[in-house]
């Protein structure tokens, strides 16, 4: 049921300008009456004035013939009175329309429709706002995706350039190593040719395996030089019984570069044999003897407790 306050809100109220409209119409009517009264003029007397006069003279004179008086001028017609100007009378304001008090049920129905319309408008506004937010988010996602693709493309291009640079460096390094190897091979061939030329006049026995023109052995101190060169490269930490000997044949070039190593006699301990072979590989080159030569091939004995 509607409350009393709801019904009072639906009762029509008095027009606030009714009294002011009435006073304005009254003043206009009074001004119109004063204008009509002021414009009317009344004639109270005749403007034409007539009089007579008689002249008397003491000297006798003959009078001249009388002159006929000219006819009097026609009277001036009175000026026409101005016609009063008709002032339009303003139409009175229409009477205030008094509406009948609406039915409470109709008022409630209208209120429900109004609230329903407001709810629908609010729902529509929220939907539009959500749609706008979704569109803005999609646009931002697209922009972010484009930026990420650009950054990924830049990273790929940078990686490709780096890989290309590394490939060029590797190729240059390989080319440099190939040049070094070619120079070493050329030197090795040259040394072999020189050794072969020297062997052409050698005096050794048929079973000799040396490369000198005549047999000769290393100096007494050469063994100490070889031991001092190889021993720091030996890595062996196991306990071993006794002091077994491992004999290794080592072949070198003329400048002392080790070309091969072969175990001729095992010590009986594989760990010690492997440590000796590994030490020779790490040594790379053998020292020169007192005469400047490097004996090749040579058989070197290794004992773990020397």
PDB file of C-alpha atoms in Angstrom:
ATOM      1  CA  UNK A   1       0.000   0.000   0.000  1.00  0.00           C
ATOM      2  CA  UNK A   2       1.310   3.513  -0.812  1.00  0.00           C
ATOM      3  CA  UNK A   3       2.117   5.734   2.141  1.00  0.00           C
ATOM      4  CA  UNK A   4       0.629   9.193   2.797  1.00  0.00           C
ATOM      5  CA  UNK A   5       3.872  10.887   1.716  1.00  0.00           C
ATOM      6  CA  UNK A   6       3.762   9.105  -1.647  1.00  0.00           C
ATOM      7  CA  UNK A   7       0.178  10.307  -2.224  1.00  0.00           C
ATOM      8  CA  UNK A   8       1.063  13.909  -1.251  1.00  0.00           C
ATOM      9  CA  UNK A   9       3.859  13.854  -3.848  1.00  0.00           C
ATOM     10  CA  UNK A  10       1.323  12.965  -6.525  1.00  0.00           C
ATOM     11  CA  UNK A  11      -1.167  15.825  -5.711  1.00  0.00           C
ATOM     12  CA  UNK A  12      -0.846  18.773  -8.204  1.00  0.00           C
ATOM     13  CA  UNK A  13       0.554  21.963  -6.659  1.00  0.00           C
ATOM     14  CA  UNK A  14      -0.589  25.590  -7.177  1.00  0.00           C
ATOM     15  CA  UNK A  15       1.000  27.555  -9.967  1.00  0.00           C
ATOM     16  CA  UNK A  16       3.643  29.841  -8.367  1.00  0.00           C
ATOM     17  CA  UNK A  17       3.165  32.720 -10.935  1.00  0.00           C
ATOM     18  CA  UNK A  18      -0.630  33.106 -10.845  1.00  0.00           C
ATOM     19  CA  UNK A  19      -0.670  36.257  -8.621  1.00  0.00           C
ATOM     20  CA  UNK A  20       2.152  37.881 -10.548  1.00  0.00           C
ATOM     21  CA  UNK A  21       0.347  37.334 -13.879  1.00  0.00           C
ATOM     22  CA  UNK A  22      -2.845  38.915 -12.486  1.00  0.00           C
ATOM     23  CA  UNK A  23      -1.020  42.064 -11.241  1.00  0.00           C
ATOM     24  CA  UNK A  24       0.777  42.449 -14.583  1.00  0.00           C
ATOM     25  CA  UNK A  25      -2.569  42.319 -16.523  1.00  0.00           C
ATOM     26  CA  UNK A  26      -4.123  44.947 -14.194  1.00  0.00           C
ATOM     27  CA  UNK A  27      -1.205  47.388 -14.692  1.00  0.00           C
ATOM     28  CA  UNK A  28      -1.396  46.992 -18.491  1.00  0.00           C
ATOM     29  CA  UNK A  29      -5.145  47.782 -18.479  1.00  0.00           C
ATOM     30  CA  UNK A  30      -4.610  50.934 -16.356  1.00  0.00           C
ATOM     31  CA  UNK A  31      -1.893  52.175 -18.707  1.00  0.00           C
ATOM     32  CA  UNK A  32      -4.161  51.598 -21.716  1.00  0.00           C
ATOM     33  CA  UNK A  33      -7.013  53.618 -20.140  1.00  0.00           C
ATOM     34  CA  UNK A  34      -4.649  56.534 -19.303  1.00  0.00           C
ATOM     35  CA  UNK A  35      -3.351  56.617 -22.887  1.00  0.00           C
ATOM     36  CA  UNK A  36      -6.854  56.781 -24.329  1.00  0.00           C
ATOM     37  CA  UNK A  37      -7.874  59.586 -21.942  1.00  0.00           C
ATOM     38  CA  UNK A  38      -4.773  61.686 -22.624  1.00  0.00           C
ATOM     39  CA  UNK A  39      -5.148  61.534 -26.417  1.00  0.00           C
ATOM     40  CA  UNK A  40      -8.649  63.067 -26.516  1.00  0.00           C
ATOM     41  CA  UNK A  41      -8.807  66.965 -26.761  1.00  0.00           C
ATOM     42  CA  UNK A  42     -12.088  69.054 -26.247  1.00  0.00           C
ATOM     43  CA  UNK A  43     -13.036  72.581 -27.827  1.00  0.00           C
ATOM     44  CA  UNK A  44     -14.672  74.860 -25.305  1.00  0.00           C
ATOM     45  CA  UNK A  45     -14.860  78.247 -27.339  1.00  0.00           C
ATOM     46  CA  UNK A  46     -14.850  79.645 -30.912  1.00  0.00           C
ATOM     47  CA  UNK A  47     -11.420  80.891 -31.964  1.00  0.00           C
ATOM     48  CA  UNK A  48     -12.971  83.645 -34.309  1.00  0.00           C
ATOM     49  CA  UNK A  49     -13.349  87.098 -32.487  1.00  0.00           C
ATOM     50  CA  UNK A  50     -15.370  90.064 -34.147  1.00  0.00           C
ATOM     51  CA  UNK A  51     -15.669  93.757 -32.888  1.00  0.00           C
ATOM     52  CA  UNK A  52     -16.722  97.251 -34.206  1.00  0.00           C
ATOM     53  CA  UNK A  53     -15.161 100.806 -33.868  1.00  0.00           C
ATOM     54  CA  UNK A  54     -16.385 104.339 -34.887  1.00  0.00           C
ATOM     55  CA  UNK A  55     -13.951 107.177 -35.845  1.00  0.00           C
ATOM     56  CA  UNK A  56     -14.974 110.879 -35.460  1.00  0.00           C
ATOM     57  CA  UNK A  57     -13.117 113.809 -37.235  1.00  0.00           C
ATOM     58  CA  UNK A  58     -13.450 117.643 -36.411  1.00  0.00           C
ATOM     59  CA  UNK A  59     -12.626 118.795 -39.971  1.00  0.00           C
ATOM     60  CA  UNK A  60     -15.347 118.700 -42.542  1.00  0.00           C
ATOM     61  CA  UNK A  61     -14.199 116.670 -45.378  1.00  0.00           C
ATOM     62  CA  UNK A  62     -15.970 115.063 -48.112  1.00  0.00           C
ATOM     63  CA  UNK A  63     -16.009 111.560 -47.754  1.00  0.00           C
ATOM     64  CA  UNK A  64     -14.694 109.456 -50.471  1.00  0.00           C
ATOM     65  CA  UNK A  65     -16.917 106.957 -52.027  1.00  0.00           C
ATOM     66  CA  UNK A  66     -17.335 104.052 -49.894  1.00  0.00           C
ATOM     67  CA  UNK A  67     -15.375 101.044 -50.818  1.00  0.00           C
ATOM     68  CA  UNK A  68     -16.962  97.738 -50.863  1.00  0.00           C
ATOM     69  CA  UNK A  69     -15.566  95.578 -48.231  1.00  0.00           C
ATOM     70  CA  UNK A  70     -14.039  92.420 -49.561  1.00  0.00           C
ATOM     71  CA  UNK A  71     -15.847  89.315 -48.669  1.00  0.00           C
ATOM     72  CA  UNK A  72     -14.683  87.759 -45.479  1.00  0.00           C
ATOM     73  CA  UNK A  73     -12.354  84.768 -45.911  1.00  0.00           C
ATOM     74  CA  UNK A  74     -13.904  81.443 -45.471  1.00  0.00           C
ATOM     75  CA  UNK A  75     -13.520  80.074 -42.021  1.00  0.00           C
ATOM     76  CA  UNK A  76     -10.625  77.710 -41.516  1.00  0.00           C
ATOM     77  CA  UNK A  77     -11.869  74.199 -41.096  1.00  0.00           C
ATOM     78  CA  UNK A  78     -10.952  72.738 -37.745  1.00  0.00           C
ATOM     79  CA  UNK A  79      -8.059  70.334 -37.714  1.00  0.00           C
ATOM     80  CA  UNK A  80      -9.166  66.740 -37.638  1.00  0.00           C
ATOM     81  CA  UNK A  81      -8.842  65.129 -34.300  1.00  0.00           C
ATOM     82  CA  UNK A  82      -6.247  62.344 -34.165  1.00  0.00           C
ATOM     83  CA  UNK A  83      -7.711  58.939 -34.199  1.00  0.00           C
ATOM     84  CA  UNK A  84      -6.989  57.025 -31.058  1.00  0.00           C
ATOM     85  CA  UNK A  85      -4.404  54.309 -31.509  1.00  0.00           C
ATOM     86  CA  UNK A  86      -5.791  50.965 -30.611  1.00  0.00           C
ATOM     87  CA  UNK A  87      -3.587  49.314 -28.066  1.00  0.00           C
ATOM     88  CA  UNK A  88      -3.983  45.548 -28.187  1.00  0.00           C
ATOM     89  CA  UNK A  89      -5.237  44.223 -24.956  1.00  0.00           C
ATOM     90  CA  UNK A  90      -3.068  41.346 -23.766  1.00  0.00           C
ATOM     91  CA  UNK A  91      -4.934  38.138 -23.504  1.00  0.00           C
ATOM     92  CA  UNK A  92      -5.504  37.068 -19.954  1.00  0.00           C
ATOM     93  CA  UNK A  93      -3.410  34.107 -18.883  1.00  0.00           C
ATOM     94  CA  UNK A  94      -5.156  30.804 -19.254  1.00  0.00           C
ATOM     95  CA  UNK A  95      -6.602  29.531 -16.077  1.00  0.00           C
ATOM     96  CA  UNK A  96      -4.518  27.021 -14.277  1.00  0.00           C
ATOM     97  CA  UNK A  97      -5.467  23.544 -15.236  1.00  0.00           C
ATOM     98  CA  UNK A  98      -6.448  21.628 -12.215  1.00  0.00           C
ATOM     99  CA  UNK A  99      -5.695  18.019 -12.649  1.00  0.00           C
ATOM    100  CA  UNK A 100      -7.493  15.427 -10.786  1.00  0.00           C
ATOM    101  CA  UNK A 101      -5.549  13.463  -8.228  1.00  0.00           C
ATOM    102  CA  UNK A 102      -4.107  10.379  -9.966  1.00  0.00           C
ATOM    103  CA  UNK A 103      -5.049   6.932  -8.963  1.00  0.00           C
ATOM    104  CA  UNK A 104      -2.496   5.488  -6.462  1.00  0.00           C
ATOM    105  CA  UNK A 105      -2.361   2.213  -8.405  1.00  0.00           C
ATOM    106  CA  UNK A 106      -1.511   4.080 -11.624  1.00  0.00           C
ATOM    107  CA  UNK A 107       1.118   6.103  -9.771  1.00  0.00           C
ATOM    108  CA  UNK A 108       2.648   2.909  -8.368  1.00  0.00           C
ATOM    109  CA  UNK A 109       2.644   1.334 -11.841  1.00  0.00           C
ATOM    110  CA  UNK A 110       4.374   4.388 -13.275  1.00  0.00           C
ATOM    111  CA  UNK A 111       6.920   4.311 -10.456  1.00  0.00           C
ATOM    112  CA  UNK A 112       7.607   0.634 -11.148  1.00  0.00           C
ATOM    113  CA  UNK A 113       8.057   1.351 -14.856  1.00  0.00           C
ATOM    114  CA  UNK A 114      10.383   4.251 -14.052  1.00  0.00           C
ATOM    115  CA  UNK A 115      12.508   2.114 -11.733  1.00  0.00           C
ATOM    116  CA  UNK A 116      12.510  -0.711 -14.277  1.00  0.00           C
ATOM    117  CA  UNK A 117      13.647   1.707 -16.992  1.00  0.00           C
ATOM    118  CA  UNK A 118      16.399   3.085 -14.711  1.00  0.00           C
ATOM    119  CA  UNK A 119      17.552  -0.483 -13.991  1.00  0.00           C
ATOM    120  CA  UNK A 120      17.589  -1.301 -17.717  1.00  0.00           C
ATOM    121  CA  UNK A 121      19.482   1.918 -18.482  1.00  0.00           C
ATOM    122  CA  UNK A 122      21.989   1.117 -15.762  1.00  0.00           C
ATOM    123  CA  UNK A 123      22.376  -2.425 -17.063  1.00  0.00           C
ATOM    124  CA  UNK A 124      22.871  -1.109 -20.607  1.00  0.00           C
ATOM    125  CA  UNK A 125      25.464   1.397 -19.380  1.00  0.00           C
ATOM    126  CA  UNK A 126      27.335  -1.358 -17.520  1.00  0.00           C
ATOM    127  CA  UNK A 127      27.259  -3.564 -20.614  1.00  0.00           C
ATOM    128  CA  UNK A 128      28.601  -0.739 -22.756  1.00  0.00           C
ATOM    129  CA  UNK A 129      31.320  -0.030 -20.176  1.00  0.00           C
ATOM    130  CA  UNK A 130      32.304  -3.715 -20.077  1.00  0.00           C
ATOM    131  CA  UNK A 131      32.361  -3.824 -23.855  1.00  0.00           C
ATOM    132  CA  UNK A 132      34.556  -0.714 -23.987  1.00  0.00           C
ATOM    133  CA  UNK A 133      36.901  -2.206 -21.356  1.00  0.00           C
ATOM    134  CA  UNK A 134      37.090  -5.463 -23.299  1.00  0.00           C
ATOM    135  CA  UNK A 135      37.858  -3.611 -26.528  1.00  0.00           C
ATOM    136  CA  UNK A 136      40.548  -1.549 -24.776  1.00  0.00           C
ATOM    137  CA  UNK A 137      42.062  -4.705 -23.266  1.00  0.00           C
ATOM    138  CA  UNK A 138      42.069  -6.467 -26.638  1.00  0.00           C
ATOM    139  CA  UNK A 139      43.732  -3.450 -28.213  1.00  0.00           C
ATOM    140  CA  UNK A 140      46.351  -3.359 -25.447  1.00  0.00           C
ATOM    141  CA  UNK A 141      46.954  -7.116 -25.886  1.00  0.00           C
ATOM    142  CA  UNK A 142      47.411  -6.636 -29.631  1.00  0.00           C
ATOM    143  CA  UNK A 143      49.880  -3.799 -29.045  1.00  0.00           C
ATOM    144  CA  UNK A 144      51.765  -5.892 -26.491  1.00  0.00           C
ATOM    145  CA  UNK A 145      51.810  -8.850 -28.885  1.00  0.00           C
ATOM    146  CA  UNK A 146      53.186  -6.674 -31.680  1.00  0.00           C
ATOM    147  CA  UNK A 147      55.855  -5.299 -29.345  1.00  0.00           C
ATOM    148  CA  UNK A 148      56.814  -8.799 -28.222  1.00  0.00           C
ATOM    149  CA  UNK A 149      57.007  -9.972 -31.833  1.00  0.00           C
ATOM    150  CA  UNK A 150      59.223  -7.007 -32.667  1.00  0.00           C
ATOM    151  CA  UNK A 151      61.462  -7.722 -29.662  1.00  0.00           C
ATOM    152  CA  UNK A 152      61.604 -11.425 -30.618  1.00  0.00           C
ATOM    153  CA  UNK A 153      62.487 -10.516 -34.195  1.00  0.00           C
ATOM    154  CA  UNK A 154      65.219  -8.193 -32.925  1.00  0.00           C
ATOM    155  CA  UNK A 155      66.540 -10.938 -30.624  1.00  0.00           C
ATOM    156  CA  UNK A 156      66.530 -13.453 -33.481  1.00  0.00           C
ATOM    157  CA  UNK A 157      68.295 -11.004 -35.769  1.00  0.00           C
ATOM    158  CA  UNK A 158      70.853 -10.288 -33.054  1.00  0.00           C
ATOM    159  CA  UNK A 159      71.367 -14.013 -32.411  1.00  0.00           C
ATOM    160  CA  UNK A 160      71.737 -14.639 -36.132  1.00  0.00           C
ATOM    161  CA  UNK A 161      74.288 -11.849 -36.430  1.00  0.00           C
ATOM    162  CA  UNK A 162      76.145 -13.202 -33.388  1.00  0.00           C
ATOM    163  CA  UNK A 163      76.100 -16.719 -34.814  1.00  0.00           C
ATOM    164  CA  UNK A 164      77.349 -15.423 -38.139  1.00  0.00           C
ATOM    165  CA  UNK A 165      80.145 -13.560 -36.381  1.00  0.00           C
ATOM    166  CA  UNK A 166      81.059 -16.659 -34.357  1.00  0.00           C
ATOM    167  CA  UNK A 167      81.041 -18.730 -37.547  1.00  0.00           C
ATOM    168  CA  UNK A 168      83.371 -16.243 -39.185  1.00  0.00           C
ATOM    169  CA  UNK A 169      85.679 -16.339 -36.157  1.00  0.00           C
ATOM    170  CA  UNK A 170      85.627 -20.142 -36.114  1.00  0.00           C
ATOM    171  CA  UNK A 171      86.306 -20.273 -39.822  1.00  0.00           C
ATOM    172  CA  UNK A 172      89.211 -17.850 -39.449  1.00  0.00           C
ATOM    173  CA  UNK A 173      90.550 -19.905 -36.544  1.00  0.00           C
ATOM    174  CA  UNK A 174      90.270 -23.115 -38.544  1.00  0.00           C
ATOM    175  CA  UNK A 175      91.969 -21.467 -41.488  1.00  0.00           C
ATOM    176  CA  UNK A 176      94.776 -20.271 -39.212  1.00  0.00           C
ATOM    177  CA  UNK A 177      95.149 -23.750 -37.691  1.00  0.00           C
ATOM    178  CA  UNK A 178      95.155 -25.252 -41.161  1.00  0.00           C
ATOM    179  CA  UNK A 179      97.921 -22.887 -42.171  1.00  0.00           C
ATOM    180  CA  UNK A 180      99.914 -23.832 -39.080  1.00  0.00           C
ATOM    181  CA  UNK A 181      99.367 -27.526 -39.751  1.00  0.00           C
ATOM    182  CA  UNK A 182     100.360 -27.071 -43.383  1.00  0.00           C
ATOM    183  CA  UNK A 183     103.541 -25.288 -42.279  1.00  0.00           C
ATOM    184  CA  UNK A 184     104.274 -28.062 -39.760  1.00  0.00           C
ATOM    185  CA  UNK A 185     103.641 -30.728 -42.392  1.00  0.00           C
ATOM    186  CA  UNK A 186     105.893 -28.932 -44.837  1.00  0.00           C
ATOM    187  CA  UNK A 187     108.636 -28.721 -42.221  1.00  0.00           C
ATOM    188  CA  UNK A 188     108.136 -32.368 -41.325  1.00  0.00           C
ATOM    189  CA  UNK A 189     108.469 -33.386 -44.995  1.00  0.00           C
ATOM    190  CA  UNK A 190     111.532 -31.219 -45.340  1.00  0.00           C
ATOM    191  CA  UNK A 191     113.121 -32.823 -42.263  1.00  0.00           C
ATOM    192  CA  UNK A 192     112.278 -36.294 -43.532  1.00  0.00           C
ATOM    193  CA  UNK A 193     113.846 -35.504 -46.899  1.00  0.00           C
ATOM    194  CA  UNK A 194     116.969 -34.231 -45.140  1.00  0.00           C
ATOM    195  CA  UNK A 195     117.061 -37.364 -42.969  1.00  0.00           C
ATOM    196  CA  UNK A 196     116.629 -39.602 -45.988  1.00  0.00           C
ATOM    197  CA  UNK A 197     119.407 -37.798 -47.782  1.00  0.00           C
ATOM    198  CA  UNK A 198     121.596 -38.326 -44.701  1.00  0.00           C
ATOM    199  CA  UNK A 199     120.689 -41.988 -44.509  1.00  0.00           C
ATOM    200  CA  UNK A 200     121.889 -42.485 -48.050  1.00  0.00           C
ATOM    201  CA  UNK A 201     125.487 -42.347 -46.710  1.00  0.00           C
ATOM    202  CA  UNK A 202     124.915 -44.094 -43.373  1.00  0.00           C
ATOM    203  CA  UNK A 203     127.451 -46.728 -42.098  1.00  0.00           C
ATOM    204  CA  UNK A 204     125.265 -48.650 -39.662  1.00  0.00           C
ATOM    205  CA  UNK A 205     124.533 -52.383 -39.739  1.00  0.00           C
ATOM    206  CA  UNK A 206     121.581 -53.718 -41.770  1.00  0.00           C
ATOM    207  CA  UNK A 207     119.559 -54.239 -38.593  1.00  0.00           C
ATOM    208  CA  UNK A 208     120.314 -50.703 -37.282  1.00  0.00           C
ATOM    209  CA  UNK A 209     117.305 -48.438 -36.771  1.00  0.00           C
ATOM    210  CA  UNK A 210     119.119 -45.128 -36.215  1.00  0.00           C
ATOM    211  CA  UNK A 211     118.992 -42.051 -38.387  1.00  0.00           C
ATOM    212  CA  UNK A 212     122.569 -40.800 -38.035  1.00  0.00           C
ATOM    213  CA  UNK A 213     125.379 -41.379 -40.511  1.00  0.00           C
ATOM    214  CA  UNK A 214     127.274 -43.298 -37.875  1.00  0.00           C
ATOM    215  CA  UNK A 215     126.359 -44.916 -34.628  1.00  0.00           C
ATOM    216  CA  UNK A 216     126.620 -42.722 -31.627  1.00  0.00           C
ATOM    217  CA  UNK A 217     124.828 -42.626 -28.274  1.00  0.00           C
ATOM    218  CA  UNK A 218     123.502 -39.856 -26.114  1.00  0.00           C
ATOM    219  CA  UNK A 219     125.745 -38.169 -23.604  1.00  0.00           C
ATOM    220  CA  UNK A 220     125.904 -39.359 -19.993  1.00  0.00           C
ATOM    221  CA  UNK A 221     123.817 -36.447 -18.780  1.00  0.00           C
ATOM    222  CA  UNK A 222     121.016 -36.808 -21.363  1.00  0.00           C
ATOM    223  CA  UNK A 223     119.130 -39.358 -19.288  1.00  0.00           C
ATOM    224  CA  UNK A 224     118.900 -36.859 -16.415  1.00  0.00           C
ATOM    225  CA  UNK A 225     117.538 -34.217 -18.793  1.00  0.00           C
ATOM    226  CA  UNK A 226     114.831 -36.564 -20.073  1.00  0.00           C
ATOM    227  CA  UNK A 227     113.881 -37.619 -16.518  1.00  0.00           C
ATOM    228  CA  UNK A 228     113.673 -33.984 -15.401  1.00  0.00           C
ATOM    229  CA  UNK A 229     111.431 -33.152 -18.396  1.00  0.00           C
ATOM    230  CA  UNK A 230     109.032 -36.120 -18.073  1.00  0.00           C
ATOM    231  CA  UNK A 231     108.832 -36.698 -14.276  1.00  0.00           C
ATOM    232  CA  UNK A 232     106.755 -33.545 -13.452  1.00  0.00           C
ATOM    233  CA  UNK A 233     104.051 -34.873 -15.829  1.00  0.00           C
ATOM    234  CA  UNK A 234     103.763 -38.258 -14.076  1.00  0.00           C
ATOM    235  CA  UNK A 235     100.618 -38.510 -11.922  1.00  0.00           C
ATOM    236  CA  UNK A 236     100.599 -41.692  -9.822  1.00  0.00           C
ATOM    237  CA  UNK A 237      99.288 -41.884  -6.250  1.00  0.00           C
ATOM    238  CA  UNK A 238      98.745 -45.622  -5.770  1.00  0.00           C
ATOM    239  CA  UNK A 239     100.833 -47.740  -3.435  1.00  0.00           C
ATOM    240  CA  UNK A 240     103.008 -50.201  -5.327  1.00  0.00           C
ATOM    241  CA  UNK A 241     105.162 -53.127  -4.101  1.00  0.00           C
ATOM    242  CA  UNK A 242     108.783 -52.903  -5.104  1.00  0.00           C
ATOM    243  CA  UNK A 243     110.158 -50.643  -7.816  1.00  0.00           C
ATOM    244  CA  UNK A 244     109.184 -52.216 -11.163  1.00  0.00           C
ATOM    245  CA  UNK A 245     110.535 -50.849 -14.442  1.00  0.00           C
ATOM    246  CA  UNK A 246     108.428 -49.748 -17.427  1.00  0.00           C
ATOM    247  CA  UNK A 247     110.305 -49.317 -20.713  1.00  0.00           C
ATOM    248  CA  UNK A 248     108.850 -46.975 -23.365  1.00  0.00           C
ATOM    249  CA  UNK A 249     110.092 -46.382 -26.914  1.00  0.00           C
ATOM    250  CA  UNK A 250     109.799 -42.714 -27.892  1.00  0.00           C
ATOM    251  CA  UNK A 251     110.194 -41.366 -31.426  1.00  0.00           C
ATOM    252  CA  UNK A 252     110.651 -37.659 -32.141  1.00  0.00           C
ATOM    253  CA  UNK A 253     111.325 -35.256 -34.982  1.00  0.00           C
ATOM    254  CA  UNK A 254     114.643 -33.492 -35.409  1.00  0.00           C
ATOM    255  CA  UNK A 255     113.475 -30.605 -33.243  1.00  0.00           C
ATOM    256  CA  UNK A 256     112.431 -32.989 -30.407  1.00  0.00           C
ATOM    257  CA  UNK A 257     108.666 -33.064 -30.975  1.00  0.00           C
ATOM    258  CA  UNK A 258     107.298 -36.433 -29.838  1.00  0.00           C
ATOM    259  CA  UNK A 259     105.601 -38.238 -32.713  1.00  0.00           C
ATOM    260  CA  UNK A 260     104.885 -41.598 -31.024  1.00  0.00           C
ATOM    261  CA  UNK A 261     105.324 -43.547 -27.793  1.00  0.00           C
ATOM    262  CA  UNK A 262     105.085 -47.335 -27.331  1.00  0.00           C
ATOM    263  CA  UNK A 263     105.302 -49.511 -24.231  1.00  0.00           C
ATOM    264  CA  UNK A 264     108.151 -51.949 -24.927  1.00  0.00           C
ATOM    265  CA  UNK A 265     108.251 -53.643 -21.513  1.00  0.00           C
ATOM    266  CA  UNK A 266     105.491 -53.551 -18.914  1.00  0.00           C
ATOM    267  CA  UNK A 267     106.213 -53.048 -15.238  1.00  0.00           C
ATOM    268  CA  UNK A 268     103.500 -55.522 -14.288  1.00  0.00           C
ATOM    269  CA  UNK A 269     101.318 -52.700 -12.908  1.00  0.00           C
ATOM    270  CA  UNK A 270      98.933 -51.366 -15.504  1.00  0.00           C
ATOM    271  CA  UNK A 271      98.262 -48.162 -13.542  1.00  0.00           C
ATOM    272  CA  UNK A 272     101.981 -47.320 -13.538  1.00  0.00           C
ATOM    273  CA  UNK A 273     102.322 -48.144 -17.265  1.00  0.00           C
ATOM    274  CA  UNK A 274      99.356 -45.873 -18.126  1.00  0.00           C
ATOM    275  CA  UNK A 275     100.760 -43.060 -15.943  1.00  0.00           C
ATOM    276  CA  UNK A 276     104.091 -43.252 -17.814  1.00  0.00           C
ATOM    277  CA  UNK A 277     102.476 -43.178 -21.272  1.00  0.00           C
ATOM    278  CA  UNK A 278     100.258 -40.228 -20.226  1.00  0.00           C
ATOM    279  CA  UNK A 279     103.291 -38.338 -18.868  1.00  0.00           C
ATOM    280  CA  UNK A 280     105.143 -38.730 -22.187  1.00  0.00           C
ATOM    281  CA  UNK A 281     102.112 -37.433 -24.109  1.00  0.00           C
ATOM    282  CA  UNK A 282     101.955 -34.408 -21.809  1.00  0.00           C
ATOM    283  CA  UNK A 283     105.650 -33.727 -22.281  1.00  0.00           C
ATOM    284  CA  UNK A 284     105.129 -33.004 -26.028  1.00  0.00           C
ATOM    285  CA  UNK A 285     108.844 -32.399 -26.788  1.00  0.00           C
ATOM    286  CA  UNK A 286     112.112 -33.946 -25.654  1.00  0.00           C
ATOM    287  CA  UNK A 287     115.172 -31.884 -24.663  1.00  0.00           C
ATOM    288  CA  UNK A 288     118.189 -31.567 -26.943  1.00  0.00           C
ATOM    289  CA  UNK A 289     121.483 -33.277 -26.120  1.00  0.00           C
ATOM    290  CA  UNK A 290     124.783 -31.489 -25.629  1.00  0.00           C
ATOM    291  CA  UNK A 291     125.460 -31.631 -29.361  1.00  0.00           C
ATOM    292  CA  UNK A 292     122.101 -30.026 -30.148  1.00  0.00           C
ATOM    293  CA  UNK A 293     120.547 -33.213 -31.460  1.00  0.00           C
ATOM    294  CA  UNK A 294     117.598 -35.247 -30.111  1.00  0.00           C
ATOM    295  CA  UNK A 295     118.252 -39.004 -30.240  1.00  0.00           C
ATOM    296  CA  UNK A 296     115.443 -40.901 -31.935  1.00  0.00           C
ATOM    297  CA  UNK A 297     114.180 -43.448 -31.376  1.00  0.00           C
ATOM    298  CA  UNK A 298     115.071 -43.813 -27.692  1.00  0.00           C
ATOM    299  CA  UNK A 299     114.012 -46.293 -25.025  1.00  0.00           C
ATOM    300  CA  UNK A 300     113.368 -44.713 -21.641  1.00  0.00           C
ATOM    301  CA  UNK A 301     113.085 -46.620 -18.359  1.00  0.00           C
ATOM    302  CA  UNK A 302     110.643 -45.418 -15.668  1.00  0.00           C
ATOM    303  CA  UNK A 303     110.607 -46.540 -12.026  1.00  0.00           C
ATOM    304  CA  UNK A 304     107.968 -45.223  -9.554  1.00  0.00           C
ATOM    305  CA  UNK A 305     110.454 -44.813  -6.713  1.00  0.00           C
ATOM    306  CA  UNK A 306     113.314 -43.101  -8.567  1.00  0.00           C
TER     307      UNK A 306
END
